[in-house]
Amino acid sequence: MSDQKGFVVWMTGLSGSGKSTIAMAMIPKLKARGVNFERLDGDVVRASLTRDLGFTKEDRAMNIERVTFVAKLLSRNNVGCICSFISPYQSVRDSVRSQVTNFIEVYVNAPLEVCEDRDVKGMYKLAREGKIKNFTGISDPFEAPENADVEIKTDGMTVDESAEQLIKYLEENGYIPTLA
Ligand code: ADP
């Protein structure tokens, strides 16, 4: 029998704000604490489970709907889910909250200019040139969380500090054990 609680860390934020990077940085920290977890990442999911979907409001909602189904099954079976999805609509995030076990809304917040400057995948440039449509922050809306459980301002802090902020929250709220 596991005494681990299921939870869903839901990282929302602009492209390039740091969601995937923080998720990766959390892996060794969760492993060190013996936590059972799965990582669900926008880019990975869109290459598999939801590869038929695009970026209209409807397709974005469907993308999250399918991911929510997975997170619901995992979290109710005591698995921690580390999710990184732009998920720009508050109503969609609220819907995830209502369906999964122990939803934690994490606003990975970096100013648009910073994300654009980082331009990790070269997509902001293409979006500015009009070559990518429905690009969040440029030609599509991003509704910042109204009541995030955690806000991580990645501009001006290291990746490790960002991951630690989240680990600390999970520890303080009893979702994961502290290191022995
Ligand atoms: P997202 O998954 O939100 O689209 P990525 O994680 O792919 O964003 O990219 C974030 C970029 O910002 C990476 O190049 C990362 O190294 C950089 N970065 C700088 N500081 C931080 C931080 N404190 N936390 C996360 N990423 C950071």
PDB file of C-alpha atoms and ligand atoms in Angstrom:
ATOM      1  CA  MET A   1       0.000   0.000   0.000  1.00  0.00           C
ATOM      2  CA  SER A   2       1.216   3.419  -0.908  1.00  0.00           C
ATOM      3  CA  ASP A   3       0.617   6.335   1.407  1.00  0.00           C
ATOM      4  CA  GLN A   4       1.436   8.736  -1.396  1.00  0.00           C
ATOM      5  CA  LYS A   5      -1.240  11.199  -2.418  1.00  0.00           C
ATOM      6  CA  GLY A   6      -2.104  11.812  -6.033  1.00  0.00           C
ATOM      7  CA  PHE A   7      -1.763  15.388  -7.222  1.00  0.00           C
ATOM      8  CA  VAL A   8      -1.718  17.390 -10.420  1.00  0.00           C
ATOM      9  CA  VAL A   9       0.832  20.170 -10.698  1.00  0.00           C
ATOM     10  CA  TRP A  10      -0.593  22.183 -13.563  1.00  0.00           C
ATOM     11  CA  MET A  11       1.917  24.634 -15.014  1.00  0.00           C
ATOM     12  CA  THR A  12       0.342  27.273 -17.216  1.00  0.00           C
ATOM     13  CA  GLY A  13       2.161  30.130 -18.919  1.00  0.00           C
ATOM     14  CA  LEU A  14       3.344  31.585 -22.177  1.00  0.00           C
ATOM     15  CA  SER A  15       5.525  29.610 -24.534  1.00  0.00           C
ATOM     16  CA  GLY A  16       9.090  30.010 -23.289  1.00  0.00           C
ATOM     17  CA  SER A  17       8.044  30.972 -19.761  1.00  0.00           C
ATOM     18  CA  GLY A  18       9.799  27.864 -18.376  1.00  0.00           C
ATOM     19  CA  LYS A  19       7.155  25.166 -17.890  1.00  0.00           C
ATOM     20  CA  SER A  20       9.006  22.271 -19.544  1.00  0.00           C
ATOM     21  CA  THR A  21      12.349  23.301 -18.101  1.00  0.00           C
ATOM     22  CA  ILE A  22      10.968  23.369 -14.556  1.00  0.00           C
ATOM     23  CA  ALA A  23       9.257  20.004 -15.112  1.00  0.00           C
ATOM     24  CA  MET A  24      12.570  18.473 -16.196  1.00  0.00           C
ATOM     25  CA  ALA A  25      14.386  20.019 -13.224  1.00  0.00           C
ATOM     26  CA  MET A  26      11.835  18.487 -10.868  1.00  0.00           C
ATOM     27  CA  ILE A  27      12.453  14.921 -12.065  1.00  0.00           C
ATOM     28  CA  PRO A  28      15.580  14.168  -9.994  1.00  0.00           C
ATOM     29  CA  LYS A  29      14.090  15.951  -6.980  1.00  0.00           C
ATOM     30  CA  LEU A  30      10.935  13.824  -7.074  1.00  0.00           C
ATOM     31  CA  LYS A  31      12.942  10.651  -7.692  1.00  0.00           C
ATOM     32  CA  ALA A  32      15.142  11.426  -4.689  1.00  0.00           C
ATOM     33  CA  ARG A  33      11.986  11.525  -2.555  1.00  0.00           C
ATOM     34  CA  GLY A  34      10.689   8.222  -3.939  1.00  0.00           C
ATOM     35  CA  VAL A  35       7.594   9.878  -5.452  1.00  0.00           C
ATOM     36  CA  ASN A  36       5.603   8.031  -8.120  1.00  0.00           C
ATOM     37  CA  PHE A  37       4.946  10.532 -10.869  1.00  0.00           C
ATOM     38  CA  GLU A  38       4.358  11.028 -14.562  1.00  0.00           C
ATOM     39  CA  ARG A  39       5.224  14.043 -16.639  1.00  0.00           C
ATOM     40  CA  LEU A  40       2.649  15.244 -19.131  1.00  0.00           C
ATOM     41  CA  ASP A  41       4.082  17.859 -21.476  1.00  0.00           C
ATOM     42  CA  GLY A  42       2.342  19.853 -24.185  1.00  0.00           C
ATOM     43  CA  ASP A  43       4.849  19.160 -26.914  1.00  0.00           C
ATOM     44  CA  VAL A  44       5.045  15.450 -26.106  1.00  0.00           C
ATOM     45  CA  VAL A  45       1.279  15.025 -25.899  1.00  0.00           C
ATOM     46  CA  ARG A  46       0.762  16.943 -29.126  1.00  0.00           C
ATOM     47  CA  ALA A  47       3.113  14.521 -30.884  1.00  0.00           C
ATOM     48  CA  SER A  48       1.107  11.518 -29.703  1.00  0.00           C
ATOM     49  CA  LEU A  49      -2.220  11.536 -27.878  1.00  0.00           C
ATOM     50  CA  THR A  50      -3.493  14.717 -29.539  1.00  0.00           C
ATOM     51  CA  ARG A  51      -1.469  14.883 -32.749  1.00  0.00           C
ATOM     52  CA  ASP A  52      -4.683  15.363 -34.737  1.00  0.00           C
ATOM     53  CA  LEU A  53      -5.388  18.697 -33.038  1.00  0.00           C
ATOM     54  CA  GLY A  54      -4.433  22.286 -33.853  1.00  0.00           C
ATOM     55  CA  PHE A  55      -4.559  25.537 -31.924  1.00  0.00           C
ATOM     56  CA  THR A  56      -8.059  26.901 -32.353  1.00  0.00           C
ATOM     57  CA  LYS A  57      -9.927  27.520 -29.128  1.00  0.00           C
ATOM     58  CA  GLU A  58     -11.890  24.296 -29.695  1.00  0.00           C
ATOM     59  CA  ASP A  59      -8.794  22.214 -30.415  1.00  0.00           C
ATOM     60  CA  ARG A  60      -6.968  23.652 -27.417  1.00  0.00           C
ATOM     61  CA  ALA A  61      -9.917  22.698 -25.243  1.00  0.00           C
ATOM     62  CA  MET A  62      -9.989  19.179 -26.705  1.00  0.00           C
ATOM     63  CA  ASN A  63      -6.230  18.833 -26.160  1.00  0.00           C
ATOM     64  CA  ILE A  64      -6.648  19.651 -22.490  1.00  0.00           C
ATOM     65  CA  GLU A  65      -9.762  17.499 -22.209  1.00  0.00           C
ATOM     66  CA  ARG A  66      -7.816  14.389 -23.227  1.00  0.00           C
ATOM     67  CA  VAL A  67      -4.892  15.239 -20.993  1.00  0.00           C
ATOM     68  CA  THR A  68      -7.302  15.805 -18.130  1.00  0.00           C
ATOM     69  CA  PHE A  69      -8.674  12.308 -18.593  1.00  0.00           C
ATOM     70  CA  VAL A  70      -5.168  10.884 -18.201  1.00  0.00           C
ATOM     71  CA  ALA A  71      -4.352  13.118 -15.219  1.00  0.00           C
ATOM     72  CA  LYS A  72      -7.638  12.148 -13.591  1.00  0.00           C
ATOM     73  CA  LEU A  73      -6.877   8.432 -13.802  1.00  0.00           C
ATOM     74  CA  LEU A  74      -3.327   8.859 -12.568  1.00  0.00           C
ATOM     75  CA  SER A  75      -4.043  11.278  -9.738  1.00  0.00           C
ATOM     76  CA  ARG A  76      -6.894   9.226  -8.320  1.00  0.00           C
ATOM     77  CA  ASN A  77      -4.509   6.265  -8.209  1.00  0.00           C
ATOM     78  CA  ASN A  78      -2.005   8.197  -6.094  1.00  0.00           C
ATOM     79  CA  VAL A  79       0.349   9.190  -8.874  1.00  0.00           C
ATOM     80  CA  GLY A  80       1.697  12.731  -9.033  1.00  0.00           C
ATOM     81  CA  CYS A  81       1.294  14.430 -12.410  1.00  0.00           C
ATOM     82  CA  ILE A  82       3.650  17.144 -13.545  1.00  0.00           C
ATOM     83  CA  CYS A  83       1.811  18.890 -16.351  1.00  0.00           C
ATOM     84  CA  SER A  84       3.138  21.648 -18.580  1.00  0.00           C
ATOM     85  CA  PHE A  85       0.618  23.156 -20.946  1.00  0.00           C
ATOM     86  CA  ILE A  86       0.153  26.730 -22.114  1.00  0.00           C
ATOM     87  CA  SER A  87      -3.576  26.222 -21.375  1.00  0.00           C
ATOM     88  CA  PRO A  88      -4.473  29.882 -21.925  1.00  0.00           C
ATOM     89  CA  TYR A  89      -8.107  29.816 -20.849  1.00  0.00           C
ATOM     90  CA  GLN A  90      -9.129  30.113 -17.193  1.00  0.00           C
ATOM     91  CA  SER A  91     -12.391  28.243 -17.793  1.00  0.00           C
ATOM     92  CA  VAL A  92     -10.471  25.275 -19.188  1.00  0.00           C
ATOM     93  CA  ARG A  93      -8.067  25.250 -16.228  1.00  0.00           C
ATOM     94  CA  ASP A  94     -11.019  25.484 -13.832  1.00  0.00           C
ATOM     95  CA  SER A  95     -12.521  22.482 -15.570  1.00  0.00           C
ATOM     96  CA  VAL A  96      -9.320  20.494 -15.031  1.00  0.00           C
ATOM     97  CA  ARG A  97      -9.398  21.464 -11.354  1.00  0.00           C
ATOM     98  CA  SER A  98     -12.933  20.132 -10.996  1.00  0.00           C
ATOM     99  CA  GLN A  99     -12.050  16.741 -12.463  1.00  0.00           C
ATOM    100  CA  VAL A 100      -8.711  15.682 -11.011  1.00  0.00           C
ATOM    101  CA  THR A 101      -7.440  14.916  -7.527  1.00  0.00           C
ATOM    102  CA  ASN A 102      -5.478  17.679  -5.743  1.00  0.00           C
ATOM    103  CA  PHE A 103      -5.127  20.203  -8.559  1.00  0.00           C
ATOM    104  CA  ILE A 104      -2.381  22.770  -8.054  1.00  0.00           C
ATOM    105  CA  GLU A 105      -2.483  25.669 -10.502  1.00  0.00           C
ATOM    106  CA  VAL A 106       1.017  26.997 -11.075  1.00  0.00           C
ATOM    107  CA  TYR A 107       1.450  30.220 -13.000  1.00  0.00           C
ATOM    108  CA  VAL A 108       4.847  30.116 -14.660  1.00  0.00           C
ATOM    109  CA  ASN A 109       5.158  33.809 -15.208  1.00  0.00           C
ATOM    110  CA  ALA A 110       7.691  35.563 -17.380  1.00  0.00           C
ATOM    111  CA  PRO A 111       6.917  38.789 -19.258  1.00  0.00           C
ATOM    112  CA  LEU A 112       6.104  38.363 -22.930  1.00  0.00           C
ATOM    113  CA  GLU A 113       9.229  40.355 -23.875  1.00  0.00           C
ATOM    114  CA  VAL A 114      11.383  37.926 -21.916  1.00  0.00           C
ATOM    115  CA  CYS A 115       9.752  34.868 -23.508  1.00  0.00           C
ATOM    116  CA  GLU A 116      10.124  36.467 -26.892  1.00  0.00           C
ATOM    117  CA  ASP A 117      13.730  37.272 -26.210  1.00  0.00           C
ATOM    118  CA  ARG A 118      14.404  33.676 -25.133  1.00  0.00           C
ATOM    119  CA  ASP A 119      12.524  32.425 -28.219  1.00  0.00           C
ATOM    120  CA  VAL A 120      13.563  28.869 -27.360  1.00  0.00           C
ATOM    121  CA  LYS A 121      12.051  27.296 -30.454  1.00  0.00           C
ATOM    122  CA  GLY A 122      12.179  30.275 -32.808  1.00  0.00           C
ATOM    123  CA  MET A 123       8.410  30.408 -32.814  1.00  0.00           C
ATOM    124  CA  TYR A 124       7.892  34.001 -31.641  1.00  0.00           C
ATOM    125  CA  LYS A 125       9.838  35.208 -34.660  1.00  0.00           C
ATOM    126  CA  LEU A 126       7.631  33.151 -36.961  1.00  0.00           C
ATOM    127  CA  ALA A 127       4.505  34.322 -35.142  1.00  0.00           C
ATOM    128  CA  ARG A 128       5.560  37.975 -35.487  1.00  0.00           C
ATOM    129  CA  GLU A 129       6.084  37.356 -39.190  1.00  0.00           C
ATOM    130  CA  GLY A 130       2.573  35.974 -39.382  1.00  0.00           C
ATOM    131  CA  LYS A 131       3.857  32.515 -40.285  1.00  0.00           C
ATOM    132  CA  ILE A 132       2.236  30.854 -37.241  1.00  0.00           C
ATOM    133  CA  LYS A 133      -1.371  31.624 -36.547  1.00  0.00           C
ATOM    134  CA  ASN A 134      -3.128  31.511 -33.154  1.00  0.00           C
ATOM    135  CA  PHE A 135       0.146  32.011 -31.313  1.00  0.00           C
ATOM    136  CA  THR A 136      -0.491  32.650 -27.624  1.00  0.00           C
ATOM    137  CA  GLY A 137       0.607  36.123 -26.529  1.00  0.00           C
ATOM    138  CA  ILE A 138       0.999  37.372 -30.099  1.00  0.00           C
ATOM    139  CA  SER A 139      -2.153  36.546 -32.013  1.00  0.00           C
ATOM    140  CA  ASP A 140      -4.108  34.558 -29.439  1.00  0.00           C
ATOM    141  CA  PRO A 141      -5.109  35.387 -25.858  1.00  0.00           C
ATOM    142  CA  PHE A 142      -3.510  34.286 -22.621  1.00  0.00           C
ATOM    143  CA  GLU A 143      -5.671  34.597 -19.547  1.00  0.00           C
ATOM    144  CA  ALA A 144      -3.319  34.855 -16.598  1.00  0.00           C
ATOM    145  CA  PRO A 145      -4.514  32.799 -13.615  1.00  0.00           C
ATOM    146  CA  GLU A 146      -6.717  34.772 -11.263  1.00  0.00           C
ATOM    147  CA  ASN A 147      -5.967  32.701  -8.186  1.00  0.00           C
ATOM    148  CA  ALA A 148      -2.936  30.561  -8.876  1.00  0.00           C
ATOM    149  CA  ASP A 149      -1.862  28.309  -6.026  1.00  0.00           C
ATOM    150  CA  VAL A 150       1.767  29.073  -6.881  1.00  0.00           C
ATOM    151  CA  GLU A 151       3.295  31.801  -9.029  1.00  0.00           C
ATOM    152  CA  ILE A 152       6.839  31.332 -10.251  1.00  0.00           C
ATOM    153  CA  LYS A 153       8.469  34.383 -11.754  1.00  0.00           C
ATOM    154  CA  THR A 154      11.166  32.773 -13.848  1.00  0.00           C
ATOM    155  CA  ASP A 155      12.701  36.039 -14.989  1.00  0.00           C
ATOM    156  CA  GLY A 156      15.625  36.707 -12.690  1.00  0.00           C
ATOM    157  CA  MET A 157      15.763  33.364 -10.922  1.00  0.00           C
ATOM    158  CA  THR A 158      17.602  30.186 -11.792  1.00  0.00           C
ATOM    159  CA  VAL A 159      15.929  27.045 -13.070  1.00  0.00           C
ATOM    160  CA  ASP A 160      16.865  25.264  -9.852  1.00  0.00           C
ATOM    161  CA  GLU A 161      15.333  28.020  -7.707  1.00  0.00           C
ATOM    162  CA  SER A 162      12.109  27.753  -9.705  1.00  0.00           C
ATOM    163  CA  ALA A 163      11.957  23.975  -9.319  1.00  0.00           C
ATOM    164  CA  GLU A 164      12.758  24.293  -5.596  1.00  0.00           C
ATOM    165  CA  GLN A 165       9.911  26.785  -5.109  1.00  0.00           C
ATOM    166  CA  LEU A 166       7.504  24.178  -6.408  1.00  0.00           C
ATOM    167  CA  ILE A 167       9.080  21.308  -4.472  1.00  0.00           C
ATOM    168  CA  LYS A 168       8.824  23.380  -1.290  1.00  0.00           C
ATOM    169  CA  TYR A 169       5.123  24.012  -1.938  1.00  0.00           C
ATOM    170  CA  LEU A 170       4.505  20.278  -2.451  1.00  0.00           C
ATOM    171  CA  GLU A 171       6.400  19.460   0.744  1.00  0.00           C
ATOM    172  CA  GLU A 172       4.674  22.120   2.851  1.00  0.00           C
ATOM    173  CA  ASN A 173       1.263  20.955   1.701  1.00  0.00           C
ATOM    174  CA  GLY A 174       1.996  17.302   2.395  1.00  0.00           C
ATOM    175  CA  TYR A 175       1.948  16.077  -1.194  1.00  0.00           C
ATOM    176  CA  ILE A 176       5.516  14.796  -1.156  1.00  0.00           C
ATOM    177  CA  PRO A 177       7.896  13.823   1.639  1.00  0.00           C
ATOM    178  CA  THR A 178      10.832  15.985   2.609  1.00  0.00           C
ATOM    179  CA  LEU A 179      14.283  14.561   1.968  1.00  0.00           C
ATOM    180  CA  ALA A 180      15.395  12.255   4.776  1.00  0.00           C
TER     181      ALA A 180
HETATM  182  P1  ADP B   1       7.883  26.473 -21.969  1.00  0.00           P
HETATM  183  O1  ADP B   1       7.872  25.009 -21.658  1.00  0.00           O
HETATM  184  O2  ADP B   1       7.130  27.288 -20.972  1.00  0.00           O
HETATM  185  O3  ADP B   1       7.480  26.768 -23.383  1.00  0.00           O
HETATM  186  P2  ADP B   1      10.723  26.173 -21.924  1.00  0.00           P
HETATM  187  O4  ADP B   1      10.917  25.463 -20.636  1.00  0.00           O
HETATM  188  O5  ADP B   1      10.747  25.360 -23.172  1.00  0.00           O
HETATM  189  O6  ADP B   1       9.370  27.012 -21.850  1.00  0.00           O
HETATM  190  O7  ADP B   1      11.811  27.330 -22.082  1.00  0.00           O
HETATM  191  C1  ADP B   1      12.133  28.201 -21.027  1.00  0.00           C
HETATM  192  C2  ADP B   1      13.507  28.829 -21.281  1.00  0.00           C
HETATM  193  O8  ADP B   1      13.770  29.778 -20.256  1.00  0.00           O
HETATM  194  C3  ADP B   1      14.637  27.823 -21.277  1.00  0.00           C
HETATM  195  O9  ADP B   1      15.573  28.176 -22.265  1.00  0.00           O
HETATM  196  C4  ADP B   1      15.216  28.003 -19.869  1.00  0.00           C
HETATM  197  O10 ADP B   1      16.580  27.653 -19.797  1.00  0.00           O
HETATM  198  C5  ADP B   1      15.026  29.483 -19.629  1.00  0.00           C
HETATM  199  N1  ADP B   1      14.949  29.878 -18.219  1.00  0.00           N
HETATM  200  C6  ADP B   1      15.655  30.873 -17.659  1.00  0.00           C
HETATM  201  N2  ADP B   1      15.379  30.986 -16.352  1.00  0.00           N
HETATM  202  C7  ADP B   1      14.471  30.035 -16.062  1.00  0.00           C
HETATM  203  C8  ADP B   1      13.807  29.636 -14.859  1.00  0.00           C
HETATM  204  N3  ADP B   1      14.009  30.267 -13.697  1.00  0.00           N
HETATM  205  N4  ADP B   1      12.933  28.607 -14.924  1.00  0.00           N
HETATM  206  C9  ADP B   1      12.695  27.990 -16.090  1.00  0.00           C
HETATM  207  N5  ADP B   1      13.296  28.309 -17.268  1.00  0.00           N
HETATM  208  C10 ADP B   1      14.187  29.328 -17.260  1.00  0.00           C
END
